[in-house]
Amino acid sequence: MTTARYIALEGLEGCGKSTHAVRLATHLNAVLTREPGGTRIGTLLRGILSDPDSTDMNPRTEALLMAADRAQHFAEVIQPTLGRNQHVVSDRSVFSTIAYQGFGRGLDIATLRSISEWALRGHLPDIVIFISVPTDILNDRLAKRTPDRFEREGFNFFSRVNDGFRTLIQSESDWIIIDGTQPKDDVELAIRTAVTQRLKELS
């Protein structure tokens, strides 16, 4: 029997990770979840974090709210699901905190990682899929929907976040990189194929 794994999809706003998290979870018969907001408490925290009126939120407050969500998420969803040997597929993970609050907001990367690992009891995602889409295409996609607090951030912020993800791709050399500009069904097949192979390698 395959050992259950914690699988996370990452990428910039509008890259399609939420859609493909659903599709991958369905394919794997996995528990689908998200950060922030994968629990009742997390949903309350997500409301605060994404509220466009929360313009006065301090970056450290933002990071600590993310960590609080992550601690509850691990205790309530990730750990119990893996404990019954079922895969977890999460829309975002600790690496979004490093990219957004670290590179985007300018907070200390080592501190953010330490707090997140403490919240996760040291259990980082086993598999990370990064859906890569050029920022000009993402801007076109975001223009078609009502933006939340993060999506309202300007070009410079998302440029720093993108740089953060690119830095993580280099340092976390085992990430699966998927071209998100392909048709949705092709992206889904690419993710499914890569994850199936990675699960075999990890078994």
mmCIF file of C-alpha atoms in Angstrom:
data_model
loop_
_atom_site.group_PDB
_atom_site.id
_atom_site.type_symbol
_atom_site.label_atom_id
_atom_site.label_comp_id
_atom_site.label_asym_id
_atom_site.label_seq_id
_atom_site.Cartn_x
_atom_site.Cartn_y
_atom_site.Cartn_z
ATOM 1 C CA MET A 1 0.000 0.000 0.000
ATOM 2 C CA THR A 2 1.231 3.498 -0.890
ATOM 3 C CA THR A 3 2.136 5.649 2.115
ATOM 4 C CA ALA A 4 -0.120 8.687 2.410
ATOM 5 C CA ARG A 5 1.519 11.971 1.440
ATOM 6 C CA TYR A 6 0.987 15.667 2.079
ATOM 7 C CA ILE A 7 0.810 17.293 -1.367
ATOM 8 C CA ALA A 8 0.720 21.065 -1.883
ATOM 9 C CA LEU A 9 0.002 23.163 -4.960
ATOM 10 C CA GLU A 10 1.725 26.534 -5.143
ATOM 11 C CA GLY A 11 1.794 29.517 -7.466
ATOM 12 C CA LEU A 12 0.844 33.143 -7.884
ATOM 13 C CA GLU A 13 -2.747 34.398 -7.741
ATOM 14 C CA GLY A 14 -4.687 33.251 -10.799
ATOM 15 C CA CYS A 15 -2.354 30.420 -11.816
ATOM 16 C CA GLY A 16 -5.087 27.781 -11.552
ATOM 17 C CA LYS A 17 -3.849 25.936 -8.481
ATOM 18 C CA SER A 18 -7.273 25.898 -6.783
ATOM 19 C CA THR A 19 -8.852 24.242 -9.826
ATOM 20 C CA HIS A 20 -6.087 21.681 -10.087
ATOM 21 C CA ALA A 21 -6.040 20.976 -6.369
ATOM 22 C CA VAL A 22 -9.669 19.883 -6.736
ATOM 23 C CA ARG A 23 -8.910 17.750 -9.779
ATOM 24 C CA LEU A 24 -5.852 16.100 -8.225
ATOM 25 C CA ALA A 25 -7.640 15.391 -4.947
ATOM 26 C CA THR A 26 -10.494 13.774 -6.852
ATOM 27 C CA HIS A 27 -8.090 11.621 -8.859
ATOM 28 C CA LEU A 28 -6.199 10.479 -5.749
ATOM 29 C CA ASN A 29 -9.292 10.135 -3.541
ATOM 30 C CA ALA A 30 -7.463 12.544 -1.248
ATOM 31 C CA VAL A 31 -8.734 15.038 1.300
ATOM 32 C CA LEU A 32 -8.863 18.467 -0.336
ATOM 33 C CA THR A 33 -7.966 21.449 1.823
ATOM 34 C CA ARG A 34 -6.449 24.910 1.633
ATOM 35 C CA GLU A 35 -4.335 27.481 3.459
ATOM 36 C CA PRO A 36 -5.599 29.633 4.928
ATOM 37 C CA GLY A 37 -9.105 28.367 5.610
ATOM 38 C CA GLY A 38 -9.005 24.579 5.749
ATOM 39 C CA THR A 39 -10.784 24.452 9.120
ATOM 40 C CA ARG A 40 -13.612 26.337 10.839
ATOM 41 C CA ILE A 41 -11.111 28.477 12.720
ATOM 42 C CA GLY A 42 -9.049 28.830 9.567
ATOM 43 C CA THR A 43 -12.078 30.112 7.670
ATOM 44 C CA LEU A 44 -12.480 32.880 10.259
ATOM 45 C CA LEU A 45 -8.790 33.753 9.928
ATOM 46 C CA ARG A 46 -9.027 33.696 6.122
ATOM 47 C CA GLY A 47 -11.858 36.212 6.310
ATOM 48 C CA ILE A 48 -9.649 38.602 8.245
ATOM 49 C CA LEU A 49 -6.634 38.040 6.009
ATOM 50 C CA SER A 50 -8.461 38.474 2.703
ATOM 51 C CA ASP A 51 -10.759 41.333 3.752
ATOM 52 C CA PRO A 52 -10.009 44.302 1.447
ATOM 53 C CA ASP A 53 -10.811 46.627 4.352
ATOM 54 C CA SER A 54 -7.930 45.232 6.420
ATOM 55 C CA THR A 55 -5.562 47.800 4.943
ATOM 56 C CA ASP A 56 -3.938 48.578 8.288
ATOM 57 C CA MET A 57 -2.741 45.038 8.995
ATOM 58 C CA ASN A 58 0.886 44.873 10.098
ATOM 59 C CA PRO A 59 3.000 42.351 8.128
ATOM 60 C CA ARG A 60 3.925 40.520 11.351
ATOM 61 C CA THR A 61 0.265 40.248 12.274
ATOM 62 C CA GLU A 62 -0.411 38.804 8.839
ATOM 63 C CA ALA A 63 2.388 36.251 9.218
ATOM 64 C CA LEU A 64 1.238 35.199 12.690
ATOM 65 C CA LEU A 65 -2.359 34.778 11.525
ATOM 66 C CA MET A 66 -1.057 32.545 8.720
ATOM 67 C CA ALA A 67 0.924 30.524 11.258
ATOM 68 C CA ALA A 68 -2.126 30.209 13.524
ATOM 69 C CA ASP A 69 -4.159 28.906 10.594
ATOM 70 C CA ARG A 70 -1.367 26.462 9.757
ATOM 71 C CA ALA A 71 -1.186 25.068 13.299
ATOM 72 C CA GLN A 72 -4.942 24.433 13.374
ATOM 73 C CA HIS A 73 -4.837 23.046 9.838
ATOM 74 C CA PHE A 74 -2.144 20.532 10.706
ATOM 75 C CA ALA A 75 -3.794 19.422 13.947
ATOM 76 C CA GLU A 76 -7.309 19.154 12.548
ATOM 77 C CA VAL A 77 -6.832 18.077 8.921
ATOM 78 C CA ILE A 78 -3.337 17.104 7.806
ATOM 79 C CA GLN A 79 -2.134 14.958 10.708
ATOM 80 C CA PRO A 80 -5.391 12.973 11.171
ATOM 81 C CA THR A 81 -5.740 12.360 7.419
ATOM 82 C CA LEU A 82 -2.198 11.094 7.023
ATOM 83 C CA GLY A 83 -2.726 9.039 10.181
ATOM 84 C CA ARG A 84 -5.465 7.051 8.472
ATOM 85 C CA ASN A 85 -3.204 6.672 5.417
ATOM 86 C CA GLN A 86 -5.079 8.996 3.065
ATOM 87 C CA HIS A 87 -3.383 11.613 0.882
ATOM 88 C CA VAL A 88 -3.867 15.327 1.574
ATOM 89 C CA VAL A 89 -3.975 17.812 -1.312
ATOM 90 C CA SER A 90 -3.649 21.421 -0.165
ATOM 91 C CA ASP A 91 -4.147 24.652 -2.083
ATOM 92 C CA ARG A 92 -1.058 26.513 -0.732
ATOM 93 C CA SER A 93 1.309 25.697 2.120
ATOM 94 C CA VAL A 94 4.210 27.033 4.170
ATOM 95 C CA PHE A 95 5.983 28.020 0.954
ATOM 96 C CA SER A 96 3.339 30.637 0.182
ATOM 97 C CA THR A 97 4.135 32.249 3.534
ATOM 98 C CA ILE A 98 7.821 32.369 2.634
ATOM 99 C CA ALA A 99 7.030 33.871 -0.792
ATOM 100 C CA TYR A 100 4.284 36.306 0.270
ATOM 101 C CA GLN A 101 5.173 37.352 3.810
ATOM 102 C CA GLY A 102 8.905 36.801 3.377
ATOM 103 C CA PHE A 103 9.806 38.065 -0.082
ATOM 104 C CA GLY A 104 6.619 40.066 -0.603
ATOM 105 C CA ARG A 105 6.403 41.793 2.783
ATOM 106 C CA GLY A 106 10.109 41.721 3.561
ATOM 107 C CA LEU A 107 9.946 39.679 6.755
ATOM 108 C CA ASP A 108 12.848 37.481 7.824
ATOM 109 C CA ILE A 109 12.753 34.199 5.891
ATOM 110 C CA ALA A 110 14.436 32.081 8.554
ATOM 111 C CA THR A 111 12.023 33.299 11.232
ATOM 112 C CA LEU A 112 8.982 32.622 9.055
ATOM 113 C CA ARG A 113 10.205 29.149 8.234
ATOM 114 C CA SER A 114 10.939 28.381 11.889
ATOM 115 C CA ILE A 115 7.466 29.517 13.021
ATOM 116 C CA SER A 116 5.800 27.555 10.222
ATOM 117 C CA GLU A 117 7.760 24.381 10.933
ATOM 118 C CA TRP A 118 6.789 24.713 14.607
ATOM 119 C CA ALA A 119 3.131 25.068 13.602
ATOM 120 C CA LEU A 120 3.469 21.986 11.382
ATOM 121 C CA ARG A 121 5.381 19.982 14.005
ATOM 122 C CA GLY A 122 8.159 19.710 11.447
ATOM 123 C CA HIS A 123 6.021 18.060 8.755
ATOM 124 C CA LEU A 124 6.548 20.044 5.543
ATOM 125 C CA PRO A 125 4.762 18.986 2.329
ATOM 126 C CA ASP A 126 6.074 15.727 0.861
ATOM 127 C CA ILE A 127 5.339 16.846 -2.707
ATOM 128 C CA VAL A 128 5.098 20.422 -3.999
ATOM 129 C CA ILE A 129 3.654 21.295 -7.415
ATOM 130 C CA PHE A 130 4.341 24.808 -8.697
ATOM 131 C CA ILE A 131 2.077 25.996 -11.511
ATOM 132 C CA SER A 132 4.091 28.489 -13.540
ATOM 133 C CA VAL A 133 2.263 31.235 -15.466
ATOM 134 C CA PRO A 134 3.777 34.544 -16.718
ATOM 135 C CA THR A 135 2.636 37.570 -14.739
ATOM 136 C CA ASP A 136 1.060 39.300 -17.754
ATOM 137 C CA ILE A 137 -1.299 36.354 -18.242
ATOM 138 C CA LEU A 138 -2.070 36.294 -14.519
ATOM 139 C CA ASN A 139 -2.938 39.999 -14.606
ATOM 140 C CA ASP A 140 -5.434 39.349 -17.406
ATOM 141 C CA ARG A 141 -7.029 36.521 -15.404
ATOM 142 C CA LEU A 142 -7.263 38.573 -12.209
ATOM 143 C CA ALA A 143 -8.875 41.475 -14.053
ATOM 144 C CA LYS A 144 -11.924 39.252 -14.588
ATOM 145 C CA ARG A 145 -12.717 38.748 -10.886
ATOM 146 C CA THR A 146 -13.296 40.810 -7.756
ATOM 147 C CA PRO A 147 -9.916 41.082 -5.999
ATOM 148 C CA ASP A 148 -9.329 40.270 -2.338
ATOM 149 C CA ARG A 149 -6.786 42.070 -0.141
ATOM 150 C CA PHE A 150 -3.824 40.176 -1.576
ATOM 151 C CA GLU A 151 -4.960 40.435 -5.185
ATOM 152 C CA ARG A 152 -5.165 44.231 -4.783
ATOM 153 C CA GLU A 153 -1.442 44.454 -4.134
ATOM 154 C CA GLY A 154 0.530 46.178 -6.883
ATOM 155 C CA PHE A 155 3.015 45.005 -9.483
ATOM 156 C CA ASN A 156 6.062 45.476 -7.245
ATOM 157 C CA PHE A 157 4.628 43.222 -4.536
ATOM 158 C CA PHE A 158 3.824 40.387 -6.922
ATOM 159 C CA SER A 159 7.183 40.793 -8.622
ATOM 160 C CA ARG A 160 8.854 40.186 -5.242
ATOM 161 C CA VAL A 161 6.574 37.218 -4.551
ATOM 162 C CA ASN A 162 7.403 35.772 -7.962
ATOM 163 C CA ASP A 163 11.113 36.225 -7.248
ATOM 164 C CA GLY A 164 10.525 34.437 -3.941
ATOM 165 C CA PHE A 165 8.947 31.440 -5.604
ATOM 166 C CA ARG A 166 11.773 31.315 -8.150
ATOM 167 C CA THR A 167 14.306 31.357 -5.315
ATOM 168 C CA LEU A 168 12.426 28.523 -3.604
ATOM 169 C CA ILE A 169 12.373 26.516 -6.828
ATOM 170 C CA GLN A 170 16.167 26.729 -6.901
ATOM 171 C CA SER A 171 16.652 25.846 -3.229
ATOM 172 C CA GLU A 172 13.906 23.204 -3.023
ATOM 173 C CA SER A 173 15.184 21.273 -6.024
ATOM 174 C CA ASP A 174 12.575 18.501 -5.871
ATOM 175 C CA TRP A 175 9.560 20.668 -6.711
ATOM 176 C CA ILE A 176 7.409 19.615 -9.665
ATOM 177 C CA ILE A 177 7.144 22.547 -12.111
ATOM 178 C CA ILE A 178 4.105 22.622 -14.399
ATOM 179 C CA ASP A 179 3.475 24.964 -17.339
ATOM 180 C CA GLY A 180 0.157 26.564 -16.398
ATOM 181 C CA THR A 181 -0.344 28.239 -19.781
ATOM 182 C CA GLN A 182 -1.519 24.970 -21.323
ATOM 183 C CA PRO A 183 -5.228 24.071 -21.628
ATOM 184 C CA LYS A 184 -6.687 22.976 -18.273
ATOM 185 C CA ASP A 185 -6.977 19.317 -19.243
ATOM 186 C CA ASP A 186 -3.331 19.250 -20.340
ATOM 187 C CA VAL A 187 -2.242 20.861 -17.077
ATOM 188 C CA GLU A 188 -4.289 18.305 -15.162
ATOM 189 C CA LEU A 189 -2.686 15.407 -17.051
ATOM 190 C CA ALA A 190 0.809 16.814 -16.510
ATOM 191 C CA ILE A 191 0.196 17.159 -12.768
ATOM 192 C CA ARG A 192 -1.373 13.724 -12.481
ATOM 193 C CA THR A 193 1.501 12.064 -14.373
ATOM 194 C CA ALA A 194 4.215 13.819 -12.362
ATOM 195 C CA VAL A 195 2.552 13.141 -8.999
ATOM 196 C CA THR A 196 1.971 9.472 -9.835
ATOM 197 C CA GLN A 197 5.661 9.093 -10.639
ATOM 198 C CA ARG A 198 6.737 10.946 -7.500
ATOM 199 C CA LEU A 199 4.492 8.798 -5.299
ATOM 200 C CA LYS A 200 6.140 5.709 -6.770
ATOM 201 C CA GLU A 201 9.576 7.156 -6.012
ATOM 202 C CA LEU A 202 8.585 7.894 -2.421
ATOM 203 C CA SER A 203 6.995 4.503 -1.751
#
